[in-house]
PDB file of C-alpha atoms in Angstrom:
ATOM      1  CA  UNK R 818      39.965   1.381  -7.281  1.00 52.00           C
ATOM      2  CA  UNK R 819      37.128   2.378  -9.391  1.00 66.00           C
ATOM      3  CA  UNK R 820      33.974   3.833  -8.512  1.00 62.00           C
ATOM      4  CA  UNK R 821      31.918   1.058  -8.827  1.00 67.00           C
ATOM      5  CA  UNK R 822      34.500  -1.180  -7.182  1.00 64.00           C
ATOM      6  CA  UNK R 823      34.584   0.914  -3.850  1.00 63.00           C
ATOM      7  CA  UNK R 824      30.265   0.916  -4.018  1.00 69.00           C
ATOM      8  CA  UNK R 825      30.618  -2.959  -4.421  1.00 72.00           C
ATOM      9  CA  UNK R 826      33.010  -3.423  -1.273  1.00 76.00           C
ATOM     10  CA  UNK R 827      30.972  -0.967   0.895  1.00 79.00           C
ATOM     11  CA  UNK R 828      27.665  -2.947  -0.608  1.00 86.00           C
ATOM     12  CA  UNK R 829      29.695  -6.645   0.497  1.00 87.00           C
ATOM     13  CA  UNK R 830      30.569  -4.971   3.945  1.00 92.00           C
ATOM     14  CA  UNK R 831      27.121  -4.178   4.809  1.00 92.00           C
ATOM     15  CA  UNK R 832      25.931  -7.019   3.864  1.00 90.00           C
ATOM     16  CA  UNK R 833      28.439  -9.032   6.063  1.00 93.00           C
ATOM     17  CA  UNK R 834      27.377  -6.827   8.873  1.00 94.00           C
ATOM     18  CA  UNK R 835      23.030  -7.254   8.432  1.00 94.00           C
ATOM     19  CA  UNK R 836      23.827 -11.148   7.788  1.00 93.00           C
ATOM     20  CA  UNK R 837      25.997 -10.882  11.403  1.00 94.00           C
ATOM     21  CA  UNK R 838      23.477  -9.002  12.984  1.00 92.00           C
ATOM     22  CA  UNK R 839      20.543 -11.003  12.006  1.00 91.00           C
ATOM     23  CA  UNK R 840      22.921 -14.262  12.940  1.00 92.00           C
ATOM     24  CA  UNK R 841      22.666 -13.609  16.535  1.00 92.00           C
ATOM     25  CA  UNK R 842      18.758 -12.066  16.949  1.00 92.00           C
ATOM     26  CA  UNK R 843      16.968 -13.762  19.776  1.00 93.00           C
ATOM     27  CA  UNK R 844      13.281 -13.490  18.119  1.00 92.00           C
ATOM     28  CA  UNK R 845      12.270 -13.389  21.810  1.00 94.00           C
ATOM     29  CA  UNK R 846      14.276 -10.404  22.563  1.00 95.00           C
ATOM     30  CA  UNK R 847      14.572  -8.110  19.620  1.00 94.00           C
ATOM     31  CA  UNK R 848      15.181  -4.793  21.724  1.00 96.00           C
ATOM     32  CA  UNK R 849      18.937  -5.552  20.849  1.00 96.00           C
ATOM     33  CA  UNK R 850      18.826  -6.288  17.501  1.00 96.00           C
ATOM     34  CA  UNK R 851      16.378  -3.259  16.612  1.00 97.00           C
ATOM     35  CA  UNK R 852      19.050  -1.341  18.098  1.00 97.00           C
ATOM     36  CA  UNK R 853      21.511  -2.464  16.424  1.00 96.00           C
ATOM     37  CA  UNK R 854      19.762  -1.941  12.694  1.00 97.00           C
ATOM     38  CA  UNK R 855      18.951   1.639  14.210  1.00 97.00           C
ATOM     39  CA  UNK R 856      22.667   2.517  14.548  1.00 97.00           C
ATOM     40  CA  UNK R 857      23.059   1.123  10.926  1.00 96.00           C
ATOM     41  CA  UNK R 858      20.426   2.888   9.350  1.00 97.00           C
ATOM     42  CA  UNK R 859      21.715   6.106  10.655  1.00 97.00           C
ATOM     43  CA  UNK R 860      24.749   5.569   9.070  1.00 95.00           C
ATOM     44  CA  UNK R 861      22.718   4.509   5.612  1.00 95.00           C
ATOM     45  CA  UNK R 862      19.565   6.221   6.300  1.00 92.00           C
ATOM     46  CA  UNK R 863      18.356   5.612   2.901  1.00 93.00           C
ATOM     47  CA  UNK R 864      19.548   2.066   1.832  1.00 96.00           C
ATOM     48  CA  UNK R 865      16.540   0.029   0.890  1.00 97.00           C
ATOM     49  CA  UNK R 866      18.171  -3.306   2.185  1.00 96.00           C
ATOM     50  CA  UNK R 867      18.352  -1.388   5.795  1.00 97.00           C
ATOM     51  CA  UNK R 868      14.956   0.186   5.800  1.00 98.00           C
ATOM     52  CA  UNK R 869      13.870  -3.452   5.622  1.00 97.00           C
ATOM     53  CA  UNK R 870      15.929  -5.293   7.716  1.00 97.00           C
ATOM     54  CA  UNK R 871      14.595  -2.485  10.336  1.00 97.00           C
ATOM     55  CA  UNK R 872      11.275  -3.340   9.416  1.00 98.00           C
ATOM     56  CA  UNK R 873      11.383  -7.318   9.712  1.00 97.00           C
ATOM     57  CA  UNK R 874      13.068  -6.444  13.123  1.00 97.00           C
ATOM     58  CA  UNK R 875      10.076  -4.075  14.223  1.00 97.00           C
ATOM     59  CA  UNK R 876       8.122  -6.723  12.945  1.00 97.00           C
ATOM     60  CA  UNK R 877       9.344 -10.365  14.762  1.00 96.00           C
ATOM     61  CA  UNK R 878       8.989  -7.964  17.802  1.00 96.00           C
ATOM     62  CA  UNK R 879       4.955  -7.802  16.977  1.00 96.00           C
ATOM     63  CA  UNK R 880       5.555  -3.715  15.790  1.00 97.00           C
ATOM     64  CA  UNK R 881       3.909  -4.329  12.543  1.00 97.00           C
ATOM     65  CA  UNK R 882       2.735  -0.478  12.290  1.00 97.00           C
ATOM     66  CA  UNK R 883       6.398   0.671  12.604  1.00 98.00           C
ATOM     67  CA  UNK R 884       7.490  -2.515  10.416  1.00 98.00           C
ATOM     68  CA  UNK R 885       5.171  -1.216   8.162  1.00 98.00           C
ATOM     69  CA  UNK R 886       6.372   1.809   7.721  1.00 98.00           C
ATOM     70  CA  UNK R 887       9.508   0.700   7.069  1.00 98.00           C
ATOM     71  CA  UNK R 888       8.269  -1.496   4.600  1.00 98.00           C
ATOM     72  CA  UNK R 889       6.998   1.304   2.855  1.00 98.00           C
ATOM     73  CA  UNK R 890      10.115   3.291   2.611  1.00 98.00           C
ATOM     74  CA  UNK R 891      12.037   0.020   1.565  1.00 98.00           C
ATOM     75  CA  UNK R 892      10.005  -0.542  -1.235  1.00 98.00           C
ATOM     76  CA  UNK R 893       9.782   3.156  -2.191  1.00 97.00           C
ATOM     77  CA  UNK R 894      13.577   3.309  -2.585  1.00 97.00           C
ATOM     78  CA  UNK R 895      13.959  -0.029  -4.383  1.00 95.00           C
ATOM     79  CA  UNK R 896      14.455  -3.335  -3.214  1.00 96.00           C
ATOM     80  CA  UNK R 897      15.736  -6.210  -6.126  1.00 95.00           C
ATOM     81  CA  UNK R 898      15.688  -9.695  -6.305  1.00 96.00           C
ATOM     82  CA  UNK R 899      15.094 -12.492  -3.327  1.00 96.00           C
ATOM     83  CA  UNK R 900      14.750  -8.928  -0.717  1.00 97.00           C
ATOM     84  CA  UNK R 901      12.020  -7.513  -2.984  1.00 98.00           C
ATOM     85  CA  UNK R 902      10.556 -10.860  -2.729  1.00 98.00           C
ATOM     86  CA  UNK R 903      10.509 -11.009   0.823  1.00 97.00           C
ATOM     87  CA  UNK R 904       9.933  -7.317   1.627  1.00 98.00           C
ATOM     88  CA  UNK R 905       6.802  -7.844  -0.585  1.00 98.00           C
ATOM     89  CA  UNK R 906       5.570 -11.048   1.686  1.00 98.00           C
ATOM     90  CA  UNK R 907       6.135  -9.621   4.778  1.00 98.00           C
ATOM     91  CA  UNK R 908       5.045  -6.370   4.190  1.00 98.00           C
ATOM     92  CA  UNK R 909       1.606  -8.072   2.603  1.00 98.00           C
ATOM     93  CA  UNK R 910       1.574 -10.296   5.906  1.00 97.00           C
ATOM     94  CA  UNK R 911       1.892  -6.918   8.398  1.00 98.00           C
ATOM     95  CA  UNK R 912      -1.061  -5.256   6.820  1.00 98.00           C
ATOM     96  CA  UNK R 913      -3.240  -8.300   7.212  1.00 98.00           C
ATOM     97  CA  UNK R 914      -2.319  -8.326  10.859  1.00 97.00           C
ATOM     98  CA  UNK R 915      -2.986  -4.828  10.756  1.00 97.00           C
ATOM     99  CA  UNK R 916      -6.514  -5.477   9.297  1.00 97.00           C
ATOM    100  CA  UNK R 917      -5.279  -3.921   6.102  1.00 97.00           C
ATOM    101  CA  UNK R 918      -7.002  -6.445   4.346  1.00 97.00           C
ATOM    102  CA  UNK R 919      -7.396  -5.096   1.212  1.00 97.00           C
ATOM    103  CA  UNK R 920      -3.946  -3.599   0.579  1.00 98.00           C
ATOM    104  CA  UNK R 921      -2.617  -6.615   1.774  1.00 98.00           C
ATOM    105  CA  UNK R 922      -4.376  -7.962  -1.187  1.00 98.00           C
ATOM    106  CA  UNK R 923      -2.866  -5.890  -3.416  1.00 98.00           C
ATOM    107  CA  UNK R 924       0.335  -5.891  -2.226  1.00 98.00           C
ATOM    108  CA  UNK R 925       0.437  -9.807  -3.119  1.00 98.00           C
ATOM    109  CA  UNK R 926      -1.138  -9.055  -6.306  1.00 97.00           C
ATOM    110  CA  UNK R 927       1.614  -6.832  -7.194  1.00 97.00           C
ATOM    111  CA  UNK R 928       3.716  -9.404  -5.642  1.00 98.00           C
ATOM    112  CA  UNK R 929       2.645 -12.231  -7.712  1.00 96.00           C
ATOM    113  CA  UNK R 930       3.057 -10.367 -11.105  1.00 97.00           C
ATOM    114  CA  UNK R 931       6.472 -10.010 -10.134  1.00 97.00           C
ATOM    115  CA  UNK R 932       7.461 -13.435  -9.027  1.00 97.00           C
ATOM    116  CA  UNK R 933       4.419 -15.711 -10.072  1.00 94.00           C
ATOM    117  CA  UNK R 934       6.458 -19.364  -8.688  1.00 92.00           C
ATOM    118  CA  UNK R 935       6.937 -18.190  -5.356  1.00 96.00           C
ATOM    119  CA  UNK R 936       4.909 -20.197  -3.420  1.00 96.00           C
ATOM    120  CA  UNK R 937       6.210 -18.416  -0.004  1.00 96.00           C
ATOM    121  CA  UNK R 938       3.681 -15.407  -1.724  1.00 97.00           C
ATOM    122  CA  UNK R 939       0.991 -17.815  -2.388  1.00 96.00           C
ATOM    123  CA  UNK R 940       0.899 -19.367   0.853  1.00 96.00           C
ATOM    124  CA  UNK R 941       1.128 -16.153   2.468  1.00 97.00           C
ATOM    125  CA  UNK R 942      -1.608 -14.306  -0.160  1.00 97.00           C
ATOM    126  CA  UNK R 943      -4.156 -17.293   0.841  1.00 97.00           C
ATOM    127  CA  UNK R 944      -4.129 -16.098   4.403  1.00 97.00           C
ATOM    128  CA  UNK R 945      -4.833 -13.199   3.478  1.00 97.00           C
ATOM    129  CA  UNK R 946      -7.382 -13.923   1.373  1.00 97.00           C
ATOM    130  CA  UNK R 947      -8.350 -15.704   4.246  1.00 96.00           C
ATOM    131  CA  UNK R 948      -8.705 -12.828   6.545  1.00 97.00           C
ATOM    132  CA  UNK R 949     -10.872 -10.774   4.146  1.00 96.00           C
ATOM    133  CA  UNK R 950     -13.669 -13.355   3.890  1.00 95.00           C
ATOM    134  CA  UNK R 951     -12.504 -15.045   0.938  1.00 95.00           C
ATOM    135  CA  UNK R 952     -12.068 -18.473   2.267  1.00 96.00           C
ATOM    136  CA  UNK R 953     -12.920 -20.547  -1.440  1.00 95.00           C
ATOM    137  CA  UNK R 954     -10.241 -18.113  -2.974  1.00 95.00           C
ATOM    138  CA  UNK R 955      -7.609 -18.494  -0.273  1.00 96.00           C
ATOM    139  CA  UNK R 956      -8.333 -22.808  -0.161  1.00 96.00           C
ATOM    140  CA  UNK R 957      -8.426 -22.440  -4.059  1.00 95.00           C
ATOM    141  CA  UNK R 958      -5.170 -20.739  -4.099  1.00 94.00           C
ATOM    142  CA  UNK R 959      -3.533 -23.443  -1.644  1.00 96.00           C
ATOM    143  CA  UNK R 960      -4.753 -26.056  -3.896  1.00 96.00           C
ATOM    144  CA  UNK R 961      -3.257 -24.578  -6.746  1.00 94.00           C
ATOM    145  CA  UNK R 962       0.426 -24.324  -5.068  1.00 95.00           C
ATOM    146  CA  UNK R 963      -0.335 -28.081  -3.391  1.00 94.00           C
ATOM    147  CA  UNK R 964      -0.663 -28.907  -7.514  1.00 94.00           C
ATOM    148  CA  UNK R 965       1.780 -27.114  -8.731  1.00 93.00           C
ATOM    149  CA  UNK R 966       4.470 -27.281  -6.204  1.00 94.00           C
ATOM    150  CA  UNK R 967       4.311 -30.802  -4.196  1.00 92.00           C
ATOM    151  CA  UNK R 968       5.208 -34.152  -6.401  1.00 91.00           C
ATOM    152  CA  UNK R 969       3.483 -36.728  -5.023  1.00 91.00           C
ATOM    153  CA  UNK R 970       2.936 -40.495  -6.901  1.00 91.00           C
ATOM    154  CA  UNK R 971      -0.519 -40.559  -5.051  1.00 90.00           C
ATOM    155  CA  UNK R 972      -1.322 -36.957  -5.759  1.00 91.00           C
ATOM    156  CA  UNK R 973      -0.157 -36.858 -10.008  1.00 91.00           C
ATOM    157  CA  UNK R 974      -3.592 -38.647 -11.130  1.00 91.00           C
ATOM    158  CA  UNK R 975      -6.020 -36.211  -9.168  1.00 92.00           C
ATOM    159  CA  UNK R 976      -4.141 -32.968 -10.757  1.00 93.00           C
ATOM    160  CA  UNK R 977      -6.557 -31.808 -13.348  1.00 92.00           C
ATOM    161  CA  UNK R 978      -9.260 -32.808 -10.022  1.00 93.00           C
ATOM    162  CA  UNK R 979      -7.186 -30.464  -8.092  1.00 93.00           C
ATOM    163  CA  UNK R 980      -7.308 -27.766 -10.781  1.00 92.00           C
ATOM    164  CA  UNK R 981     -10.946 -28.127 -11.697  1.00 94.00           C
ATOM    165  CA  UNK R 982     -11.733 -27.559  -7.826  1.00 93.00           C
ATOM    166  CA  UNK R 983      -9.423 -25.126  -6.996  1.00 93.00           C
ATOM    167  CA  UNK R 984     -10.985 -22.874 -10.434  1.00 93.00           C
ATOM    168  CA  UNK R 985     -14.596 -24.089  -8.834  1.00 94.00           C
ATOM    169  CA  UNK R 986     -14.245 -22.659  -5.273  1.00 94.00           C
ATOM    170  CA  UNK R 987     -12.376 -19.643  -6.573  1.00 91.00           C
ATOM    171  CA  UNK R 988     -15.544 -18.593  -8.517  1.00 93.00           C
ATOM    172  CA  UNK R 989     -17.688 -19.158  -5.199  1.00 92.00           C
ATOM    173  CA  UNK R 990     -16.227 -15.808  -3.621  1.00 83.00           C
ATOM    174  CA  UNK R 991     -17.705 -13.602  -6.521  1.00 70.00           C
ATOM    175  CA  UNK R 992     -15.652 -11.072  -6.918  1.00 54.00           C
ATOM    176  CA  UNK R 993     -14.385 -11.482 -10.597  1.00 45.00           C
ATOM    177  CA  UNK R 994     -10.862 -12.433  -9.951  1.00 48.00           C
ATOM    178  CA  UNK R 995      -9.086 -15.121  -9.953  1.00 45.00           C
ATOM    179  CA  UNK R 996      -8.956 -15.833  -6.770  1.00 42.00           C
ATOM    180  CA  UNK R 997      -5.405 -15.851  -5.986  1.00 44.00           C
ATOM    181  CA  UNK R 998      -4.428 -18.655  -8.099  1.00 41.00           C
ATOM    182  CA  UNK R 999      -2.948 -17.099 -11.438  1.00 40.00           C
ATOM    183  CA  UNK R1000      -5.865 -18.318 -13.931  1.00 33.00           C
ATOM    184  CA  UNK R1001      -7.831 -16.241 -15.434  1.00 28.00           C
TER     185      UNK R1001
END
């Protein structure tokens, strides 16, 4: 076996075992499945994939400043793909919960360059939005992903009304962005 074959079985393993661990989580009760992600990051202290498995763990249990240092550490090392994705969105979410408003902002603005169609980061950006005082941005945003993302006979004919609003409200904040919805 190669190299590269042996780091793509142990890879597959621990992926088996996160995807078994997070199988049987009781989101009421995660005392045993933090534990369980503890004894598994010891023994890959600095996998990326761990780091935020740990972190969503910390954070279903309402820990958002220890999720959110894990977070940190995930996204230091480098997370790829879908995980990136969601590392980014629930990272972004923590730090609004933590009153972070602002790097929660920018966290989904970093976020949204990277994956601009996921509308998991949209809805997710417009609360935080939200939460900073940016209400017109965070309804304009929402508008936008209703627009874009929700097909709808009754809804097609009121698109460019949708648009036009959602670019109307976003200028009402002020700020000179785009309020969250990816026009500039």
């Amino acid at each position: 076996m190669t190299g590269g074959a042996v780091q793509a079985g142990a890879e597959a393993e621990l992926d088996a075992e996160l995807r078994e661990l997070l199988s049987v989580r009781n989101r009421e009760d995660m005392a045993p499945t933090i534990a369980a992600l503890l004894e598994v990051h010891h023994r890959h202290p600095g996998n990326p994939r761990v780091l935020y498995e740990v972190g969503g763990a910390y954070d279903t249990a309402g820990e958002e400043e220890t999720a959110a240092g894990f977070y940190e550490q995930a996204l230091a090392l480098g997370l790829e793909g879908d995980v990136l994705r969601r590392c980014y969105l629930q990272y972004g979410s923590t730090l609004r919960l933590l009153g972070r408003t602002e790097e929660s902002l920018a966290v989904f603005a970093g976020a949204r360059r990277a994956f601009p169609g996921s509308v998991s980061l949209g809805v997710f950006e417009a609360l935080s939005l939200h939460a900073a005082g940016k209400a017109n941005a965070a309804l304009a945003g929402l508008l936008v992903l209703l627009a874009e993302n929700v097909s709808s006979e009754d809804l097609e004919r009121y698109l460019p009304a949708l648009h036009g609003n959602a670019d109307y409200l976003a200028s009402l904040d002020g700020d000179g962005d785009d309020g969250g919805t990816g026009r500039a």
